[in-house]
Amino acid sequence: TPRYVMIIDDLIRLFPAAKFVFLIRNPMSVLASIVNTQVSNDLWNLERFIDELLTGPGAILRGIEKLGDKAITVRYEEFVMGPEKNLERLCHALNISYEPTMLEYDNSSKVQGFMQDRTGIHQYSKPQDSRTESWRDLLKDPQQIHFAQSYLRALGRDTVDALGYSYDELTEAVRHAAERNRSRAKIFPWRVAIKHPHELLGGDQLAISSYRNRRDYGPVLGRMKTVQDFFAGLWRNIRFIFRGG
């Protein structure tokens, strides 16, 4: 899983002679996958994936640098464009025999547990290149455009470029999408979405309540419900204070 990179030093110590394969994907595709398959409409749950989104990329680069020639880098987009050739090359680097059936996973046993691909693995019998640009679907929605812009800024040019992708090209694509999709709809802030629940302040909680109410009740009733929730919470706090805690 991507979180293996969080314990890369332990893995190197435990398996000093091993070679490590780093499968890297366009950061925008990673964001799109998490938002669409894991978070969906509960945007405040994005913080559960901070390791994959923000900590992981840097850990990958540090691991590759530390391992030197024991690190084998595979980029998802390049791999699915020629899976047979790329897998054969990977097997050669690992000194194992290549078998064409390695690419046929439709007859594989179903993976147990919840940390897995919930969509693509059930749709295809072998690697497909049809999803390499699917992240651009993010650019049709103002909320996800905001997330994409914020995510790129959080990663920074050095990290994105070092992963093998063009920071300038991705930033430009997102900027053009933002200009085409100007909206007055209220946006759920990235800064709130990536905060741990224990770090949320009053204004952050209000942003979550406002977003949830608009989603569940619509723009007008949702706004009224948010105001109601705000004053109900304020009244509870006042009563708590005057009762001496």
mmCIF file of C-alpha atoms in Angstrom:
data_model
loop_
_atom_site.group_PDB
_atom_site.id
_atom_site.type_symbol
_atom_site.label_atom_id
_atom_site.label_comp_id
_atom_site.label_asym_id
_atom_site.label_seq_id
_atom_site.Cartn_x
_atom_site.Cartn_y
_atom_site.Cartn_z
ATOM 1 C CA THR A 1 0.000 0.000 0.000
ATOM 2 C CA PRO A 2 1.142 3.618 -0.315
ATOM 3 C CA ARG A 3 1.581 3.749 3.460
ATOM 4 C CA TYR A 4 4.521 1.361 3.283
ATOM 5 C CA VAL A 5 6.621 4.421 2.504
ATOM 6 C CA MET A 6 5.930 5.676 6.027
ATOM 7 C CA ILE A 7 8.006 2.796 7.413
ATOM 8 C CA ILE A 8 10.591 2.659 4.647
ATOM 9 C CA ASP A 9 13.520 2.898 7.096
ATOM 10 C CA ASP A 10 12.205 -0.095 9.045
ATOM 11 C CA LEU A 11 11.742 -2.099 5.841
ATOM 12 C CA ILE A 12 15.286 -1.322 4.703
ATOM 13 C CA ARG A 13 16.648 -2.434 8.076
ATOM 14 C CA LEU A 14 14.594 -5.651 8.044
ATOM 15 C CA PHE A 15 15.360 -6.503 4.400
ATOM 16 C CA PRO A 16 18.806 -5.023 3.695
ATOM 17 C CA ALA A 17 19.371 -7.071 0.518
ATOM 18 C CA ALA A 18 15.927 -6.440 -0.983
ATOM 19 C CA LYS A 19 15.081 -4.348 -3.994
ATOM 20 C CA PHE A 20 12.155 -1.975 -3.602
ATOM 21 C CA VAL A 21 9.612 -1.158 -6.306
ATOM 22 C CA PHE A 22 8.092 2.327 -6.127
ATOM 23 C CA LEU A 23 4.887 2.656 -8.141
ATOM 24 C CA ILE A 24 4.311 6.371 -8.714
ATOM 25 C CA ARG A 25 1.185 8.014 -10.095
ATOM 26 C CA ASN A 26 0.257 11.532 -11.161
ATOM 27 C CA PRO A 27 -0.543 13.401 -7.910
ATOM 28 C CA MET A 28 -3.754 14.712 -9.490
ATOM 29 C CA SER A 29 -4.862 11.137 -10.162
ATOM 30 C CA VAL A 30 -4.109 10.213 -6.551
ATOM 31 C CA LEU A 31 -6.244 13.114 -5.334
ATOM 32 C CA ALA A 32 -9.079 12.262 -7.736
ATOM 33 C CA SER A 33 -9.053 8.613 -6.674
ATOM 34 C CA ILE A 34 -9.228 9.451 -2.972
ATOM 35 C CA VAL A 35 -11.919 12.106 -3.363
ATOM 36 C CA ASN A 36 -14.127 10.002 -5.635
ATOM 37 C CA THR A 37 -13.753 6.528 -4.113
ATOM 38 C CA GLN A 38 -12.909 7.129 -0.466
ATOM 39 C CA VAL A 39 -14.225 10.537 0.565
ATOM 40 C CA SER A 40 -17.134 11.145 -1.819
ATOM 41 C CA ASN A 41 -19.445 13.822 -0.335
ATOM 42 C CA ASP A 42 -17.945 13.670 3.157
ATOM 43 C CA LEU A 43 -15.179 16.122 2.311
ATOM 44 C CA TRP A 44 -14.171 16.677 5.930
ATOM 45 C CA ASN A 45 -12.872 13.081 5.940
ATOM 46 C CA LEU A 46 -10.035 13.997 3.581
ATOM 47 C CA GLU A 47 -7.756 14.359 6.598
ATOM 48 C CA ARG A 48 -7.738 10.557 6.964
ATOM 49 C CA PHE A 49 -5.620 10.413 3.791
ATOM 50 C CA ILE A 50 -2.962 12.968 4.688
ATOM 51 C CA ASP A 51 -0.283 10.271 4.600
ATOM 52 C CA GLU A 52 -1.122 9.350 1.000
ATOM 53 C CA LEU A 53 -1.569 12.938 -0.148
ATOM 54 C CA LEU A 54 1.012 15.048 1.654
ATOM 55 C CA THR A 55 3.460 12.905 3.628
ATOM 56 C CA GLY A 56 3.783 10.018 1.176
ATOM 57 C CA PRO A 57 5.251 11.820 -1.871
ATOM 58 C CA GLY A 58 8.180 13.201 0.096
ATOM 59 C CA ALA A 59 8.735 9.827 1.773
ATOM 60 C CA ILE A 60 8.816 8.153 -1.648
ATOM 61 C CA LEU A 61 11.498 10.523 -2.890
ATOM 62 C CA ARG A 62 13.585 10.098 0.264
ATOM 63 C CA GLY A 63 13.290 6.318 -0.002
ATOM 64 C CA ILE A 64 14.402 6.299 -3.623
ATOM 65 C CA GLU A 65 17.388 8.473 -2.796
ATOM 66 C CA LYS A 66 18.363 6.369 0.208
ATOM 67 C CA LEU A 67 18.091 3.038 -1.627
ATOM 68 C CA GLY A 68 20.060 4.089 -4.683
ATOM 69 C CA ASP A 69 20.275 1.252 -7.228
ATOM 70 C CA LYS A 70 18.067 -0.936 -5.014
ATOM 71 C CA ALA A 71 15.128 1.336 -5.856
ATOM 72 C CA ILE A 72 13.110 0.527 -8.977
ATOM 73 C CA THR A 73 10.756 3.282 -10.078
ATOM 74 C CA VAL A 74 7.626 2.499 -12.104
ATOM 75 C CA ARG A 75 5.245 5.231 -13.218
ATOM 76 C CA TYR A 76 1.662 4.109 -13.527
ATOM 77 C CA GLU A 77 0.948 6.024 -16.726
ATOM 78 C CA GLU A 78 3.984 4.569 -18.500
ATOM 79 C CA PHE A 79 3.303 1.062 -17.214
ATOM 80 C CA VAL A 80 -0.293 0.788 -18.473
ATOM 81 C CA MET A 81 0.684 2.077 -21.920
ATOM 82 C CA GLY A 82 2.797 -1.051 -22.394
ATOM 83 C CA PRO A 83 2.135 -3.439 -19.499
ATOM 84 C CA GLU A 84 3.714 -6.532 -21.078
ATOM 85 C CA LYS A 85 6.985 -4.816 -21.946
ATOM 86 C CA ASN A 86 7.160 -2.943 -18.651
ATOM 87 C CA LEU A 87 6.340 -5.958 -16.488
ATOM 88 C CA GLU A 88 8.908 -8.053 -18.332
ATOM 89 C CA ARG A 89 11.494 -5.360 -17.688
ATOM 90 C CA LEU A 90 10.481 -5.207 -14.020
ATOM 91 C CA CYS A 91 10.774 -8.974 -13.634
ATOM 92 C CA HIS A 92 14.229 -8.853 -15.185
ATOM 93 C CA ALA A 93 15.306 -6.175 -12.703
ATOM 94 C CA LEU A 94 14.002 -8.339 -9.853
ATOM 95 C CA ASN A 95 15.590 -11.489 -11.276
ATOM 96 C CA ILE A 96 12.318 -13.400 -11.446
ATOM 97 C CA SER A 97 10.655 -15.180 -14.346
ATOM 98 C CA TYR A 98 8.079 -13.280 -16.363
ATOM 99 C CA GLU A 99 4.757 -14.975 -17.052
ATOM 100 C CA PRO A 100 2.063 -13.332 -19.258
ATOM 101 C CA THR A 101 -0.608 -14.519 -16.815
ATOM 102 C CA MET A 102 0.793 -12.093 -14.249
ATOM 103 C CA LEU A 103 -1.236 -9.408 -15.996
ATOM 104 C CA GLU A 104 -4.494 -11.346 -15.829
ATOM 105 C CA TYR A 105 -6.054 -10.724 -12.436
ATOM 106 C CA ASP A 106 -9.731 -11.375 -13.132
ATOM 107 C CA ASN A 107 -9.439 -14.926 -11.759
ATOM 108 C CA SER A 108 -7.552 -13.870 -8.637
ATOM 109 C CA SER A 109 -9.094 -14.399 -5.228
ATOM 110 C CA LYS A 110 -10.952 -11.410 -3.834
ATOM 111 C CA VAL A 111 -8.783 -9.342 -1.516
ATOM 112 C CA GLN A 112 -10.057 -9.244 2.048
ATOM 113 C CA GLY A 113 -10.190 -6.020 4.067
ATOM 114 C CA PHE A 114 -11.211 -2.457 3.319
ATOM 115 C CA MET A 115 -7.915 -0.827 2.262
ATOM 116 C CA GLN A 116 -8.127 -1.733 -1.411
ATOM 117 C CA ASP A 117 -9.202 -0.528 -4.843
ATOM 118 C CA ARG A 118 -12.998 -0.500 -4.637
ATOM 119 C CA THR A 119 -13.707 0.222 -8.279
ATOM 120 C CA GLY A 120 -11.126 -0.472 -10.999
ATOM 121 C CA ILE A 121 -10.036 -3.909 -9.831
ATOM 122 C CA HIS A 122 -13.596 -5.184 -10.348
ATOM 123 C CA GLN A 123 -14.081 -3.515 -13.736
ATOM 124 C CA TYR A 124 -11.074 -4.829 -15.637
ATOM 125 C CA SER A 125 -9.308 -8.138 -16.120
ATOM 126 C CA LYS A 126 -5.906 -6.604 -16.892
ATOM 127 C CA PRO A 127 -4.163 -3.190 -16.789
ATOM 128 C CA GLN A 128 -5.911 -0.492 -18.861
ATOM 129 C CA ASP A 129 -4.651 2.864 -20.077
ATOM 130 C CA SER A 130 -8.132 4.437 -20.180
ATOM 131 C CA ARG A 131 -7.772 5.998 -16.717
ATOM 132 C CA THR A 132 -4.490 7.837 -17.120
ATOM 133 C CA GLU A 133 -6.230 11.157 -17.774
ATOM 134 C CA SER A 134 -9.337 10.546 -15.660
ATOM 135 C CA TRP A 135 -8.084 13.083 -13.113
ATOM 136 C CA ARG A 136 -9.235 15.780 -15.521
ATOM 137 C CA ASP A 137 -12.796 15.015 -14.417
ATOM 138 C CA LEU A 138 -11.820 16.942 -11.287
ATOM 139 C CA LEU A 139 -11.641 20.049 -13.419
ATOM 140 C CA LYS A 140 -15.385 20.098 -14.116
ATOM 141 C CA ASP A 141 -16.377 20.864 -10.548
ATOM 142 C CA PRO A 142 -15.499 24.102 -8.679
ATOM 143 C CA GLN A 143 -15.125 22.289 -5.364
ATOM 144 C CA GLN A 144 -12.655 19.788 -6.744
ATOM 145 C CA ILE A 145 -10.823 22.490 -8.675
ATOM 146 C CA HIS A 146 -10.271 24.231 -5.332
ATOM 147 C CA PHE A 147 -8.900 20.994 -3.877
ATOM 148 C CA ALA A 148 -6.649 20.476 -6.916
ATOM 149 C CA GLN A 149 -5.223 24.003 -6.698
ATOM 150 C CA SER A 150 -4.645 23.701 -2.957
ATOM 151 C CA TYR A 151 -3.073 20.263 -3.270
ATOM 152 C CA LEU A 152 -0.589 21.381 -5.898
ATOM 153 C CA ARG A 153 0.407 24.361 -3.761
ATOM 154 C CA ALA A 154 0.814 22.083 -0.728
ATOM 155 C CA LEU A 155 3.069 19.645 -2.615
ATOM 156 C CA GLY A 156 5.117 22.359 -4.272
ATOM 157 C CA ARG A 157 7.063 22.481 -7.512
ATOM 158 C CA ASP A 158 10.121 20.561 -6.302
ATOM 159 C CA THR A 159 8.151 17.514 -5.146
ATOM 160 C CA VAL A 160 5.879 17.300 -8.191
ATOM 161 C CA ASP A 161 8.759 17.670 -10.640
ATOM 162 C CA ALA A 162 10.901 15.167 -8.734
ATOM 163 C CA LEU A 163 8.092 12.596 -8.965
ATOM 164 C CA GLY A 164 8.366 12.892 -12.738
ATOM 165 C CA TYR A 165 5.448 15.199 -13.524
ATOM 166 C CA SER A 166 5.357 18.815 -14.647
ATOM 167 C CA TYR A 167 4.239 21.195 -11.927
ATOM 168 C CA ASP A 168 3.798 23.945 -14.498
ATOM 169 C CA GLU A 169 1.616 21.836 -16.801
ATOM 170 C CA LEU A 170 -0.613 20.600 -13.988
ATOM 171 C CA THR A 171 -0.943 24.073 -12.489
ATOM 172 C CA GLU A 172 -1.809 25.560 -15.870
ATOM 173 C CA ALA A 173 -4.483 22.923 -16.531
ATOM 174 C CA VAL A 174 -6.099 23.587 -13.167
ATOM 175 C CA ARG A 175 -5.873 27.365 -13.632
ATOM 176 C CA HIS A 176 -7.649 27.217 -16.998
ATOM 177 C CA ALA A 177 -10.353 25.014 -15.491
ATOM 178 C CA ALA A 178 -10.865 27.508 -12.654
ATOM 179 C CA GLU A 179 -11.338 30.318 -15.166
ATOM 180 C CA ARG A 180 -13.891 28.265 -17.135
ATOM 181 C CA ASN A 181 -15.823 27.129 -14.083
ATOM 182 C CA ARG A 182 -16.309 30.234 -12.002
ATOM 183 C CA SER A 183 -19.031 29.618 -9.462
ATOM 184 C CA ARG A 184 -20.711 31.478 -6.640
ATOM 185 C CA ALA A 185 -21.382 28.217 -4.862
ATOM 186 C CA LYS A 186 -19.853 27.962 -1.419
ATOM 187 C CA ILE A 187 -16.626 25.971 -1.422
ATOM 188 C CA PHE A 188 -15.584 23.664 1.397
ATOM 189 C CA PRO A 189 -12.100 24.884 2.409
ATOM 190 C CA TRP A 190 -9.096 22.643 1.816
ATOM 191 C CA ARG A 191 -7.523 23.896 5.053
ATOM 192 C CA VAL A 192 -10.485 22.479 6.993
ATOM 193 C CA ALA A 193 -10.662 19.245 4.986
ATOM 194 C CA ILE A 194 -7.086 18.262 5.883
ATOM 195 C CA LYS A 195 -7.281 19.153 9.588
ATOM 196 C CA HIS A 196 -7.368 16.428 12.210
ATOM 197 C CA PRO A 197 -10.681 16.529 14.161
ATOM 198 C CA HIS A 198 -8.815 17.486 17.362
ATOM 199 C CA GLU A 199 -7.387 20.551 15.584
ATOM 200 C CA LEU A 200 -10.718 21.933 14.385
ATOM 201 C CA LEU A 201 -11.701 25.331 15.765
ATOM 202 C CA GLY A 202 -15.156 26.856 16.046
ATOM 203 C CA GLY A 203 -15.007 28.372 12.580
ATOM 204 C CA ASP A 204 -13.885 25.063 11.122
ATOM 205 C CA GLN A 205 -16.802 23.230 12.745
ATOM 206 C CA LEU A 206 -19.140 25.868 11.328
ATOM 207 C CA ALA A 207 -17.715 25.274 7.836
ATOM 208 C CA ILE A 208 -18.357 21.538 8.169
ATOM 209 C CA SER A 209 -21.885 22.124 9.472
ATOM 210 C CA SER A 210 -22.620 24.591 6.678
ATOM 211 C CA TYR A 211 -21.398 22.217 3.967
ATOM 212 C CA ARG A 212 -23.266 19.230 5.401
ATOM 213 C CA ASN A 213 -26.518 21.181 5.724
ATOM 214 C CA ARG A 214 -26.317 22.547 2.166
ATOM 215 C CA ARG A 215 -25.697 19.028 0.918
ATOM 216 C CA ASP A 216 -28.590 17.515 2.882
ATOM 217 C CA TYR A 217 -31.187 20.319 2.744
ATOM 218 C CA GLY A 218 -30.286 22.442 -0.272
ATOM 219 C CA PRO A 219 -28.905 26.018 -0.407
ATOM 220 C CA VAL A 220 -31.804 27.866 1.264
ATOM 221 C CA LEU A 221 -32.926 25.409 3.925
ATOM 222 C CA GLY A 222 -29.307 24.424 4.474
ATOM 223 C CA ARG A 223 -28.369 28.000 5.298
ATOM 224 C CA MET A 224 -31.295 28.276 7.707
ATOM 225 C CA LYS A 225 -30.305 25.003 9.365
ATOM 226 C CA THR A 226 -26.728 26.232 9.771
ATOM 227 C CA VAL A 227 -27.919 29.428 11.484
ATOM 228 C CA GLN A 228 -30.160 27.343 13.730
ATOM 229 C CA ASP A 229 -27.281 25.015 14.620
ATOM 230 C CA PHE A 230 -24.998 27.971 15.330
ATOM 231 C CA PHE A 231 -27.353 29.624 17.798
ATOM 232 C CA ALA A 232 -28.231 26.287 19.388
ATOM 233 C CA GLY A 233 -24.540 25.663 19.994
ATOM 234 C CA LEU A 234 -24.027 29.187 21.274
ATOM 235 C CA TRP A 235 -26.910 28.765 23.715
ATOM 236 C CA ARG A 236 -25.476 25.477 24.991
ATOM 237 C CA ASN A 237 -22.120 27.141 25.611
ATOM 238 C CA ILE A 238 -23.705 30.058 27.460
ATOM 239 C CA ARG A 239 -25.669 27.707 29.695
ATOM 240 C CA PHE A 240 -22.528 25.665 30.313
ATOM 241 C CA ILE A 241 -20.567 28.768 31.351
ATOM 242 C CA PHE A 242 -23.223 30.140 33.684
ATOM 243 C CA ARG A 243 -23.707 26.752 35.302
ATOM 244 C CA GLY A 244 -20.032 26.787 36.189
ATOM 245 C CA GLY A 245 -18.971 24.017 33.810
#
